[in-house]
Amino acid sequence: MASTYTNPEYPYRRSPDQDAAAPVHHPVIIVGGGPAGLAAAMDLALQGIKTVVLDDNNTVSVGSRAICIAKRTLEICDRYGCARPMIDKGVIWKHGRVYFGEEQIYEFDLLPEQHHKIPAFINLQQYYFEEYMVDRCRQMPLIDLRWLHKVTEVTSSADRATIVVETREGPYRLSCDYLLVADGANSPIRESLGLESKGQVFEDRFLIADIVMEADFPAERRFWFDAPFHPDQSTLLHKQADNVWRIDFQLGWDADPDEEKKIENIRPRVEAMLGKERKWELEWASVYTFRCRKMDSFIHQRVVFMGDAAHQVSPFGARGANGALQGVENLCWKLAAILDGRAPPALLATYDTERQHGARENILHSTRATDFMTPKNAATRLFRDTVLDLARDYPFARSLVNSGRLSTPCTYDDTPLNTADQADFDPRMRPGAACQDAPITGAGGQQEWLLQRLGNRFVLLLYGTLPASAGQQLEAALARLKREGNRTDVLWILPQGQQGSKDNEVVDSEGVLAQRYDLRPGSAYLIRPDQHVCARWRTLDADAVVAAAHRALGQDLAEEQAA
Amino acid sequence: MSKLNTDTNFTDADAFYAALADVHRDRSDAESAAINARLILLLANQVGDQHILEQALAIAGQIHIEE
């Protein structure tokens, strides 16, 4: 086996909590040091909340596992301060090719749109993704990361959770206001609480062979239906960092996982694909089956489930870790507001409603891709092959070819946190949508990006200038929100050609921002701490801003509950 | 003269394909064939224009199946 990566070993450390006479209480304890758990720790730290992260292991992902990191995930990581090493190390790709039999039937570009800081997708082995997150967590004093601390027991009540943690030096107890559980698809904690993740098992097996080779293939996603070298099944080829290439062979349900993982059985498959002359070495192999399932509710009293523990999808379309991070950013600002007493506890329930929507969307797309790739009967096989055949010559058929619809951020259309549009706007950046990036110029003339100015608190984005009286009313409204603990910053967007004079005055340097957000002079957007739009207006009304902020903080929900 | 549209015209291509797969789920081959025939006739009536239907029939007839 080749090895381009050595897993770091994070040391076990004894915590003072282990010497305490009574169980120590923490506001938030996170179980699981994978992508969801680490992201939650960073997100909460940015909002001033201390966390303890407990992981039963002492390293990052063993094996490359999830490799496709979507733009929105990187934007979230950029807010956390760890996207740069990921992008630097990752393989940027945006081009894909689809083959049927011998022939290429079409190719696609993921993001022909210019003016985004973050690329459409990168490929990066999960161990690097996690390692860079751990590096960032260690720079954040509010995060107490405990390796080789294994949670063995969880008790939940209406106002707290208590846990037993096992270590090499014996067990200890902790309690917390909220226990965030990201202990993976088979979540032992979910099981121990008698909770279920329900859904569909797919009767198919896939072989991942990560190989190391020097190759002159471009960094494209290549997908074969019924490849000549692997007949009747699909094959995926994708480049990762360090000249590692992911090959994913569909094997069918009858394949023997233990046999297929052996190098003597992998070698002929790879040779059939790449030719006998090509030199390569196997880095990692895995045979997997998958499920699409989710919990009916991600919240059980004070225990909140995240990531694969809450919802699981097939790997096609890169919606596992990517979906997990969208869930984390949805949860953490709400939890921080509740813990600070800035929002009612009822706000937490919208993590469930908004992310149930996200999980359903991810499961739907991933199930459809799976159904297309693996027809279940003769009729759907005929339709699939006919679609692929027609796709060569007829563009309409290409829209039906589905080898995974790549993860795009979820829009929370029906959330009670939105204030509905009263004016006519382009629907793209409607309430519930994740903010799109755009280039801006700061007051000092420096080039920046919009998303760097959003997040972690509410931001009111204003285009153009306000009449003096409206300006005073706005000042009063923002002062009121601040008194209530909900800092809301104004970001003034000036049209192209103007020059900002204060730090919060930026110029729409390419005119892209006004276009993406359908801005006219006087337009305003209120943006949540997770960079999702919650309200927008053509003419600013200071009272409406306060009402929309209150609504986004769940205050209407609390009144409904009280009524 | 009207021309058959072979560019994408679906409002939701994936949803259509999923619904198409669903209607064939747990059906025998004979049932599937009958479903397809009914579907073609329904859609042909919706298209209506004989000239367009003939263009579609011409493309559909260009099959190459190895016997």
XYZ file of C-alpha atoms in Angstrom:
630
model
C 0.000 0.000 0.000
C 1.219 3.476 -0.828
C 0.838 6.178 1.723
C 0.719 9.859 0.939
C -0.735 10.767 4.319
C 0.184 10.002 7.904
C -2.629 10.409 10.352
C -1.749 12.849 13.125
C -2.029 11.465 16.646
C -3.654 13.839 19.065
C -2.705 13.072 22.654
C -5.070 12.080 25.412
C -5.093 14.759 28.088
C -6.562 14.573 31.512
C -9.146 17.287 32.105
C -9.592 19.048 35.459
C -13.228 17.931 35.093
C -12.024 14.404 35.877
C -10.859 15.512 39.332
C -13.989 17.460 40.245
C -16.017 16.224 43.207
C -19.324 16.698 41.385
C -20.083 16.483 37.648
C -18.937 19.733 36.005
C -21.599 21.583 34.029
C -20.916 23.060 30.560
C -23.257 25.049 28.350
C -22.556 22.875 25.297
C -20.859 19.509 24.925
C -20.247 18.131 21.439
C -19.846 14.404 20.852
C -17.771 13.521 17.809
C -14.690 15.196 16.350
C -15.625 14.714 12.697
C -16.653 17.452 10.257
C -19.995 18.223 11.959
C -18.666 18.255 15.521
C -15.589 20.345 14.728
C -17.641 22.796 12.663
C -20.129 23.216 15.512
C -17.304 23.966 17.955
C -15.860 26.651 15.658
C -19.239 28.165 14.865
C -20.165 28.437 18.537
C -16.723 29.817 19.425
C -17.225 32.606 16.878
C -20.425 33.483 18.710
C -18.727 33.480 22.094
C -19.930 30.083 23.318
C -17.513 27.689 25.055
C -17.696 24.045 24.072
C -16.200 20.735 25.070
C -15.643 18.344 22.155
C -15.358 14.653 23.046
C -13.974 12.144 20.572
C -13.396 8.460 21.187
C -10.416 8.359 18.829
C -7.140 10.275 18.624
C -6.938 11.204 14.981
C -8.807 12.426 11.920
C -10.553 10.294 9.311
C -8.775 7.048 8.495
C -9.017 6.795 4.719
C -10.003 9.524 2.296
C -13.796 8.928 2.567
C -15.723 12.087 1.646
C -13.720 13.932 -0.991
C -15.982 16.493 -2.695
C -16.277 19.761 -0.820
C -18.894 22.089 -2.203
C -18.674 25.843 -2.522
C -21.114 26.540 0.305
C -19.141 24.293 2.664
C -15.965 26.189 1.857
C -17.779 29.474 2.384
C -18.831 28.234 5.824
C -15.262 27.115 6.531
C -14.039 30.509 5.348
C -16.206 32.094 8.030
C -14.565 29.722 10.532
C -11.120 30.681 9.227
C -10.006 27.326 7.826
C -10.971 27.395 4.139
C -7.655 28.699 2.846
C -5.524 25.586 3.542
C -8.357 23.427 2.143
C -8.473 25.357 -1.115
C -4.668 25.482 -1.330
C -4.346 21.740 -0.801
C -7.476 20.657 -2.664
C -7.903 19.995 -6.343
C -10.118 22.616 -7.920
C -12.348 21.205 -10.591
C -15.421 22.392 -12.382
C -15.470 20.287 -15.475
C -17.132 16.925 -15.810
C -17.556 14.333 -18.534
C -20.166 11.622 -18.834
C -19.581 8.501 -20.906
C -21.922 5.765 -22.053
C -20.090 2.693 -23.274
C -17.117 3.783 -25.392
C -18.317 7.269 -26.083
C -18.440 10.576 -24.259
C -22.074 11.668 -24.389
C -21.657 15.122 -22.899
C -19.576 17.390 -20.699
C -20.496 20.098 -18.242
C -19.116 23.091 -16.355
C -20.212 23.574 -12.761
C -19.808 27.277 -12.304
C -19.283 29.278 -15.419
C -20.277 32.329 -13.326
C -17.391 34.695 -12.525
C -16.948 36.822 -9.428
C -16.943 34.238 -6.650
C -14.175 34.020 -4.058
C -14.648 30.285 -3.543
C -14.460 27.686 -6.332
C -17.536 25.595 -7.214
C -16.043 22.429 -5.777
C -12.749 21.091 -4.565
C -11.686 17.525 -4.078
C -9.850 16.959 -0.844
C -9.446 13.836 1.228
C -11.541 13.922 4.396
C -8.446 13.546 6.582
C -7.060 16.865 5.331
C -10.459 18.515 5.680
C -10.649 17.399 9.303
C -6.993 18.120 10.060
C -7.353 21.762 8.977
C -10.492 22.032 11.087
C -8.657 20.611 14.108
C -5.790 23.066 13.510
C -8.283 25.932 13.555
C -10.100 24.602 16.632
C -6.808 24.510 18.519
C -6.366 28.238 17.869
C -9.726 28.975 19.473
C -9.505 29.273 23.270
C -13.238 28.637 23.706
C -12.881 25.079 22.363
C -11.819 22.301 24.743
C -10.983 19.384 22.458
C -10.653 16.061 24.290
C -9.317 13.103 22.337
C -9.805 9.561 23.633
C -12.726 10.645 25.781
C -15.556 8.303 24.871
C -19.153 8.999 25.820
C -20.699 5.766 27.067
C -23.943 6.931 28.628
C -26.387 9.749 27.961
C -29.319 10.763 30.122
C -31.569 13.485 28.858
C -34.171 15.534 30.673
C -36.230 18.609 29.840
C -33.562 21.038 31.031
C -30.208 19.273 30.729
C -28.268 16.256 29.562
C -25.842 14.283 31.696
C -23.204 11.971 30.306
C -20.659 9.426 31.387
C -17.278 9.690 29.679
C -14.887 6.756 29.615
C -11.131 7.335 29.477
C -8.005 5.243 29.966
C -7.879 6.749 33.466
C -11.433 5.784 34.262
C -14.869 7.302 33.817
C -16.184 10.734 34.777
C -19.497 12.540 34.541
C -20.488 15.836 32.957
C -23.689 17.735 32.492
C -24.666 20.365 29.943
C -27.484 22.598 28.778
C -27.244 21.126 25.292
C -25.564 17.975 24.039
C -24.741 18.130 20.329
C -24.360 14.640 18.933
C -22.327 14.036 15.791
C -21.187 10.470 16.414
C -21.715 9.245 12.866
C -24.200 7.294 10.793
C -24.473 4.442 13.270
C -24.748 6.885 16.179
C -24.424 4.809 19.361
C -26.029 7.682 21.298
C -29.062 7.741 19.014
C -29.398 4.002 19.511
C -28.965 4.230 23.279
C -31.783 6.764 23.489
C -34.021 4.417 21.520
C -34.240 6.847 18.609
C -34.289 5.805 15.004
C -33.042 7.067 11.668
C -35.510 5.769 9.115
C -35.286 5.330 5.377
C -34.217 3.196 2.506
C -31.359 0.720 2.140
C -30.038 0.401 -1.402
C -29.152 -3.086 -2.528
C -25.926 -2.291 -4.243
C -22.241 -2.353 -3.417
C -19.462 -0.063 -4.543
C -15.700 -0.416 -4.418
C -13.600 2.642 -3.716
C -10.028 2.263 -4.880
C -7.883 5.284 -4.118
C -4.725 4.941 -6.147
C -1.573 7.024 -6.333
C -0.330 7.734 -9.823
C 1.349 10.372 -11.892
C -1.156 11.025 -14.619
C -1.648 13.685 -17.181
C -5.442 13.465 -17.022
C -6.977 16.822 -16.263
C -8.712 17.345 -12.892
C -12.152 16.477 -14.168
C -14.933 14.333 -12.850
C -15.377 11.458 -15.246
C -18.352 9.190 -15.002
C -19.034 6.093 -17.077
C -22.312 4.309 -17.484
C -21.645 0.810 -18.734
C -17.942 1.388 -19.405
C -16.229 -1.031 -21.803
C -13.713 -1.831 -19.021
C -16.464 -2.354 -16.439
C -19.567 -3.488 -18.320
C -23.122 -3.000 -17.043
C -21.974 -0.981 -14.040
C -20.991 2.595 -13.390
C -17.462 3.894 -12.748
C -16.275 7.229 -11.415
C -12.790 8.721 -11.700
C -11.893 11.797 -9.691
C -8.639 13.468 -8.713
C -7.698 14.273 -5.119
C -4.689 16.001 -3.586
C -1.210 14.360 -3.624
C -1.844 12.628 -6.977
C -4.373 10.350 -5.363
C -7.181 9.328 -7.693
C -10.532 8.090 -6.515
C -11.973 5.273 -8.576
C -15.435 4.169 -7.607
C -16.650 0.926 -9.194
C -20.254 -0.152 -8.909
C -20.201 -3.874 -8.074
C -23.796 -4.943 -7.619
C -25.476 -6.467 -4.586
C -23.994 -9.961 -5.000
C -20.371 -8.832 -4.710
C -18.400 -10.180 -1.748
C -17.016 -7.167 0.157
C -14.049 -9.014 1.660
C -12.968 -10.493 -1.656
C -13.404 -7.260 -3.597
C -11.187 -5.324 -1.180
C -8.197 -7.565 -1.903
C -5.480 -6.066 -4.063
C -5.397 -9.121 -6.319
C -9.025 -8.443 -7.209
C -8.686 -4.668 -7.452
C -5.645 -4.786 -9.722
C -7.378 -6.325 -12.762
C -10.244 -3.836 -12.480
C -7.885 -0.862 -12.449
C -5.720 -2.337 -15.208
C -8.772 -2.852 -17.399
C -9.558 0.822 -16.927
C -6.126 2.447 -17.150
C -4.144 -0.112 -19.130
C -1.471 -2.527 -17.900
C 1.397 -0.136 -18.639
C 0.348 2.574 -16.237
C 2.129 2.607 -12.893
C 0.026 3.092 -9.790
C -0.195 1.979 -6.199
C -3.226 1.374 -4.071
C -3.586 3.816 -1.184
C -6.923 2.864 0.330
C -9.783 0.566 -0.586
C -13.244 0.191 0.803
C -16.410 -1.616 -0.221
C -19.532 0.192 0.817
C -23.291 0.009 0.677
C -25.416 2.954 1.565
C -28.670 4.150 2.945
C -30.755 7.254 2.648
C -32.395 7.908 5.991
C -33.057 10.505 8.635
C -34.485 10.917 12.097
C -38.087 12.139 12.396
C -36.815 14.863 14.700
C -33.214 15.966 15.142
C -33.976 17.263 18.638
C -34.651 15.052 21.617
C -35.111 17.254 24.691
C -31.630 18.743 25.244
C -29.904 16.342 22.846
C -29.473 17.676 19.309
C -28.334 15.418 16.464
C -26.145 16.660 13.610
C -24.451 15.245 10.518
C -24.747 11.579 9.584
C -26.209 10.765 13.004
C -29.236 12.897 12.075
C -29.422 12.252 8.340
C -27.582 10.016 5.941
C -27.445 10.049 2.148
C -25.841 8.060 -0.628
C -22.474 9.503 -1.676
C -23.676 10.534 -5.148
C -23.941 14.279 -5.240
C -21.640 14.960 -2.286
C -24.353 15.742 0.201
C -23.102 13.975 3.318
C -20.440 16.198 4.852
C -21.668 19.148 2.779
C -25.196 18.732 4.098
C -23.793 18.300 7.599
C -22.077 21.685 7.566
C -25.178 23.460 6.332
C -27.012 21.915 9.261
C -24.327 22.965 11.736
C -24.356 26.598 10.640
C -28.136 26.580 10.875
C -28.053 25.258 14.422
C -25.209 27.172 16.034
C -26.345 30.798 15.800
C -29.729 29.782 17.153
C -28.200 27.878 20.040
C -25.878 30.796 20.839
C -28.818 33.233 20.872
C -30.817 30.947 23.163
C -27.901 30.376 25.560
C -27.302 34.139 25.748
C -30.978 34.766 26.451
C -31.280 36.792 23.231
C -33.834 34.445 21.720
C -36.531 32.180 23.142
C -35.825 28.432 23.431
C -38.578 27.933 20.814
C -36.081 29.110 18.182
C -34.274 25.778 18.456
C -37.220 23.925 16.905
C -36.545 25.761 13.637
C -33.209 23.937 13.367
C -35.318 20.841 13.051
C -37.890 22.262 10.603
C -35.351 24.020 8.398
C -32.922 21.131 8.316
C -35.600 18.479 7.913
C -36.319 20.360 4.714
C -32.610 20.322 3.845
C -32.292 16.624 4.666
C -35.364 15.735 2.591
C -33.929 17.685 -0.329
C -30.575 15.928 -0.005
C -32.186 12.511 0.316
C -34.457 13.205 -2.649
C -31.578 14.200 -4.937
C -29.367 11.408 -3.792
C -32.153 8.804 -4.136
C -32.957 10.002 -7.649
C -29.310 9.774 -8.681
C -29.099 6.283 -7.254
C -32.289 5.224 -9.008
C -30.998 6.551 -12.312
C -27.637 4.830 -11.951
C -29.071 1.547 -10.734
C -32.350 0.851 -12.557
C -34.615 -1.352 -10.503
C -36.426 -3.119 -13.331
C -36.358 -3.674 -17.085
C -38.548 -0.661 -17.833
C -36.374 1.851 -15.971
C -33.235 0.245 -17.375
C -34.633 0.797 -20.871
C -35.482 4.407 -20.078
C -32.044 5.018 -18.623
C -30.227 3.525 -21.591
C -32.498 5.422 -23.975
C -31.814 8.697 -22.156
C -28.067 8.047 -22.384
C -28.347 7.143 -26.055
C -30.357 10.270 -26.902
C -28.080 12.489 -24.778
C -25.340 12.288 -27.381
C -27.362 14.210 -29.941
C -30.263 15.831 -28.132
C -29.692 18.352 -25.325
C -33.061 17.670 -23.668
C -31.952 14.162 -22.742
C -28.834 15.489 -20.983
C -31.036 17.163 -18.411
C -32.339 13.692 -17.489
C -28.893 12.086 -17.078
C -28.239 11.874 -13.373
C -24.888 10.746 -11.987
C -25.368 12.914 -8.878
C -26.712 16.434 -8.662
C -23.978 18.295 -6.898
C -24.739 19.911 -3.590
C -26.096 23.451 -3.697
C -27.232 25.334 -0.597
C -30.738 24.753 0.603
C -33.233 27.644 0.541
C -35.548 27.772 3.560
C -38.687 28.862 1.750
C -41.309 27.961 4.298
C -39.552 28.807 7.523
C -41.467 30.910 10.059
C -38.277 32.955 10.511
C -38.704 34.641 7.107
C -40.532 37.891 6.522
C -42.315 37.521 3.195
C -41.470 39.884 0.355
C -43.892 42.793 0.048
C -42.217 44.254 -3.022
C -41.271 42.918 -6.411
C -37.820 41.279 -6.391
C -35.915 38.730 -8.438
C -36.660 35.428 -6.646
C -33.057 34.171 -6.499
C -32.058 35.918 -3.281
C -35.483 35.558 -1.682
C -35.922 35.169 2.073
C -34.521 31.780 3.070
C -31.740 31.764 0.436
C -28.050 31.494 1.315
C -26.271 34.709 0.375
C -24.279 34.616 -2.813
C -20.846 36.117 -2.818
C -19.807 39.190 -4.801
C -16.628 41.248 -5.097
C -16.564 44.517 -3.164
C -14.052 47.267 -2.475
C -13.525 48.487 1.077
C -13.145 52.112 2.132
C -9.366 51.852 1.894
C -9.630 50.692 -1.707
C -8.873 47.048 -0.799
C -10.548 44.229 -2.753
C -12.822 42.125 -0.587
C -15.740 39.743 -0.820
C -19.263 40.276 0.427
C -19.471 37.051 2.426
C -16.486 38.102 4.558
C -18.657 40.959 5.795
C -21.641 38.743 6.673
C -22.232 36.105 9.323
C -21.990 35.557 13.106
C -24.482 38.413 13.757
C -27.335 40.037 11.856
C -26.296 42.367 9.052
C -28.497 44.930 7.383
C -27.312 45.426 3.847
C -28.316 48.832 2.450
C -27.908 50.036 -1.100
C -27.414 53.747 -1.724
C -28.091 56.438 0.835
C -30.983 57.194 3.195
C -32.787 60.467 3.831
C -31.618 61.997 7.145
C -34.894 61.245 8.984
C -34.806 57.591 7.928
C -31.196 57.445 9.062
C -32.165 58.581 12.567
C -34.992 56.080 12.783
C -32.615 53.344 11.697
C -30.090 54.361 14.362
C -32.815 54.083 16.983
C -33.947 50.690 15.691
C -30.405 49.288 15.692
C -29.819 50.662 19.168
C -32.930 48.838 20.343
C -31.759 45.528 18.836
C -28.351 46.037 20.415
C -29.943 46.714 23.844
C -31.766 43.423 23.453
C -28.396 41.756 22.840
C -28.782 41.243 19.105
C -26.067 43.282 17.510
C -27.076 44.190 13.980
C -24.468 45.861 11.811
C -25.197 47.965 8.770
C -23.244 47.343 5.605
C -23.682 50.173 3.137
C -23.303 49.153 -0.475
C -22.286 52.045 -2.731
C -22.752 51.844 -6.471
C -19.787 51.434 -8.794
C -17.709 54.569 -9.161
C -18.324 55.869 -5.639
C -15.862 55.685 -2.771
C -16.596 54.610 0.787
C -15.251 56.676 3.679
C -16.111 54.451 6.655
C -15.248 50.833 7.356
C -18.833 49.710 6.793
C -19.139 51.454 3.434
C -18.161 49.223 0.556
C -18.388 49.624 -3.175
C -20.057 47.174 -5.511
C -16.881 47.261 -7.576
C -18.051 45.109 -10.470
C -21.763 45.900 -10.300
C -22.250 42.189 -9.585
C -23.701 42.619 -6.106
C -26.543 44.895 -7.250
C -27.291 42.468 -10.033
C -27.222 39.298 -7.892
C -29.352 40.863 -5.167
C -31.580 42.835 -7.553
C -30.706 46.069 -5.718
C -32.138 49.485 -6.531
C -31.331 52.649 -4.571
C -33.008 52.242 -1.183
C -33.163 48.398 -1.274
C -32.310 46.663 2.001
C -31.632 43.043 3.047
C -31.601 41.651 6.559
C -29.179 38.724 6.755
C -29.082 36.087 9.478
C -25.908 35.068 11.306
C -25.739 31.994 9.046
C -25.642 34.207 5.935
C -29.198 33.384 4.895
C -31.561 36.177 3.868
C -34.527 36.603 6.236
C -36.161 39.797 4.913
C -35.762 42.444 2.213
C -37.393 45.711 1.268
C -37.398 48.213 -1.544
C -37.729 51.064 0.937
C -36.316 50.826 4.400
C -38.713 51.036 7.332
C -36.848 50.950 10.644
C -39.770 49.351 12.504
C -39.963 46.631 9.882
C -36.264 45.851 10.410
C -36.838 45.371 14.139
C -39.918 43.234 13.487
C -38.037 41.090 10.938
C -35.082 40.604 13.303
C -37.449 39.607 16.102
C -39.200 37.218 13.758
C -35.892 35.670 12.652
C -35.018 35.184 16.332
C -38.190 33.178 16.846
C -40.065 35.696 18.973
C -43.307 35.076 17.078
C -42.896 31.370 17.793
C -42.549 32.020 21.492
C -45.770 34.061 21.488
C -47.600 31.348 19.589
C -46.426 28.827 22.134
C -47.472 31.030 25.028
C -50.897 31.735 23.515
C -42.943 25.254 -40.235
C -42.999 24.085 -36.631
C -39.897 22.302 -35.382
C -39.487 19.627 -32.717
C -37.823 21.111 -29.632
C -34.889 18.928 -28.573
C -33.480 21.450 -26.121
C -34.372 21.092 -22.464
C -37.997 22.032 -21.901
C -38.786 20.258 -18.606
C -39.830 22.422 -15.675
C -38.209 19.790 -13.409
C -36.379 17.063 -15.312
C -35.398 15.047 -12.227
C -38.914 15.092 -10.815
C -40.307 13.910 -14.141
C -37.812 11.073 -14.348
C -38.551 10.011 -10.781
C -42.289 10.009 -11.496
C -41.685 7.989 -14.662
C -39.700 5.425 -12.684
C -42.438 5.346 -10.052
C -45.179 4.526 -12.522
C -43.139 1.513 -13.626
C -42.261 0.372 -10.119
C -43.391 -3.192 -9.352
C -44.981 -3.664 -12.794
C -44.598 -6.663 -15.093
C -42.974 -6.181 -18.510
C -46.381 -6.382 -20.171
C -47.808 -3.787 -17.807
C -44.823 -1.508 -18.426
C -45.261 -1.788 -22.172
C -48.948 -0.913 -21.843
C -48.123 2.050 -19.589
C -45.627 3.326 -22.145
C -48.139 3.013 -24.981
C -50.773 4.929 -23.019
C -48.247 7.601 -22.058
C -47.127 8.110 -25.650
C -50.705 8.519 -26.852
C -51.542 10.984 -24.103
C -48.447 13.072 -24.787
C -48.931 12.876 -28.564
C -52.389 14.319 -28.178
C -50.960 17.076 -26.006
C -48.403 17.901 -28.724
C -51.107 17.686 -31.395
C -49.100 19.139 -34.275
C -48.708 16.353 -36.851
C -45.525 17.850 -38.261
C -43.838 17.842 -34.872
C -45.056 14.341 -34.086
C -43.579 13.073 -37.339
C -40.175 14.561 -36.471
C -40.301 12.850 -33.097
C -41.337 9.568 -34.697
C -38.444 9.823 -37.141
C -35.878 10.222 -34.355
C -37.522 7.510 -32.273
C -37.356 5.118 -35.228
C -33.570 5.423 -35.551
C -32.772 2.600 -33.186
C -29.753 0.344 -33.422
C -30.209 -2.768 -31.364
C -27.826 -5.664 -31.744
C -29.845 -8.837 -32.287
